[in-house]
XYZ file of C-alpha atoms in Angstrom:
105
model
C 106.318 115.629 102.770
C 106.492 112.279 101.018
C 104.817 111.849 97.661
C 102.339 109.143 96.615
C 103.520 106.485 94.206
C 102.323 103.310 92.545
C 105.117 101.032 93.802
C 102.820 98.980 96.041
C 100.234 98.609 93.279
C 102.969 97.517 90.848
C 104.307 94.970 93.348
C 100.805 93.550 93.945
C 99.956 93.313 90.246
C 102.904 91.265 89.113
C 102.926 93.342 85.938
C 99.203 92.896 85.203
C 98.369 96.338 83.801
C 94.610 95.623 83.711
C 94.680 94.818 87.436
C 96.629 98.005 88.134
C 94.149 100.133 86.195
C 91.193 98.480 87.913
C 92.670 99.139 91.380
C 93.528 102.740 90.482
C 89.997 103.169 89.141
C 88.498 101.910 92.395
C 90.653 104.276 94.434
C 89.787 107.220 92.170
C 86.063 106.512 92.473
C 85.946 105.794 96.233
C 88.424 108.354 97.558
C 86.456 111.569 96.839
C 83.344 110.279 98.614
C 85.327 108.926 101.585
C 87.091 112.272 101.854
C 83.777 114.153 101.738
C 82.282 111.975 104.493
C 85.431 112.535 106.578
C 85.086 116.329 106.269
C 81.356 116.186 107.032
C 81.998 114.204 110.213
C 84.954 116.284 111.433
C 82.989 119.499 110.885
C 80.105 117.993 112.880
C 82.633 117.114 115.627
C 81.541 113.479 115.434
C 84.943 112.130 116.404
C 83.920 108.462 116.595
C 82.678 108.460 112.992
C 85.641 110.589 111.923
C 87.999 107.986 113.423
C 86.209 105.328 111.360
C 86.643 107.483 108.244
C 90.362 107.874 108.951
C 90.616 104.125 109.440
C 89.150 103.520 105.961
C 91.326 106.193 104.376
C 94.473 104.680 105.929
C 94.218 101.768 103.522
C 94.357 104.065 100.500
C 97.244 105.957 102.100
C 99.101 102.658 102.365
C 98.234 101.532 98.834
C 99.626 104.811 97.482
C 102.969 104.116 99.165
C 102.710 106.803 101.856
C 104.420 104.937 104.680
C 105.142 107.908 106.957
C 101.702 109.338 106.271
C 100.160 106.038 107.327
C 101.772 106.532 110.749
C 100.367 110.070 110.906
C 96.911 108.656 110.136
C 97.227 105.989 112.846
C 98.114 108.623 115.452
C 95.311 110.908 114.313
C 92.795 108.054 114.412
C 93.834 107.240 117.981
C 93.533 110.893 118.975
C 90.029 111.058 117.504
C 89.040 107.972 119.480
C 90.175 109.916 122.558
C 88.076 112.918 121.453
C 91.065 115.008 120.338
C 91.871 116.467 116.929
C 95.652 116.654 117.257
C 97.099 115.684 113.882
C 94.178 117.026 111.855
C 96.213 119.531 109.843
C 98.830 116.939 108.882
C 96.170 114.384 107.974
C 94.267 116.841 105.828
C 97.511 117.792 104.061
C 97.936 114.113 103.206
C 94.409 114.024 101.781
C 95.232 117.010 99.575
C 98.458 115.417 98.349
C 96.510 112.253 97.504
C 93.821 114.282 95.715
C 96.421 116.068 93.606
C 98.193 112.782 92.795
C 95.013 110.982 91.772
C 94.194 113.805 89.348
C 97.422 113.005 87.483
C 96.504 109.363 86.894
């Protein structure tokens, strides 16, 4: 499984360390709540809201340089829209990898 990185954030910042830290701070503060809402909605089998949660989380997946994982999230989101949970295990593994990575920052 691919690992998160800060390459995209570095490329966006143009070397502005304050900007990088601000963006990382935003991700670190928003991600846990977005993840919690995702789990609440999937457990409630509210697939429409879960798809919306996945859609929001995709942006953080992309920002953390997880290109293949972004594709997994897109497929999972589409499955949820169709009322199916295929891809859930892979998506939730990505969330855990992101959680672990953010703890190191």
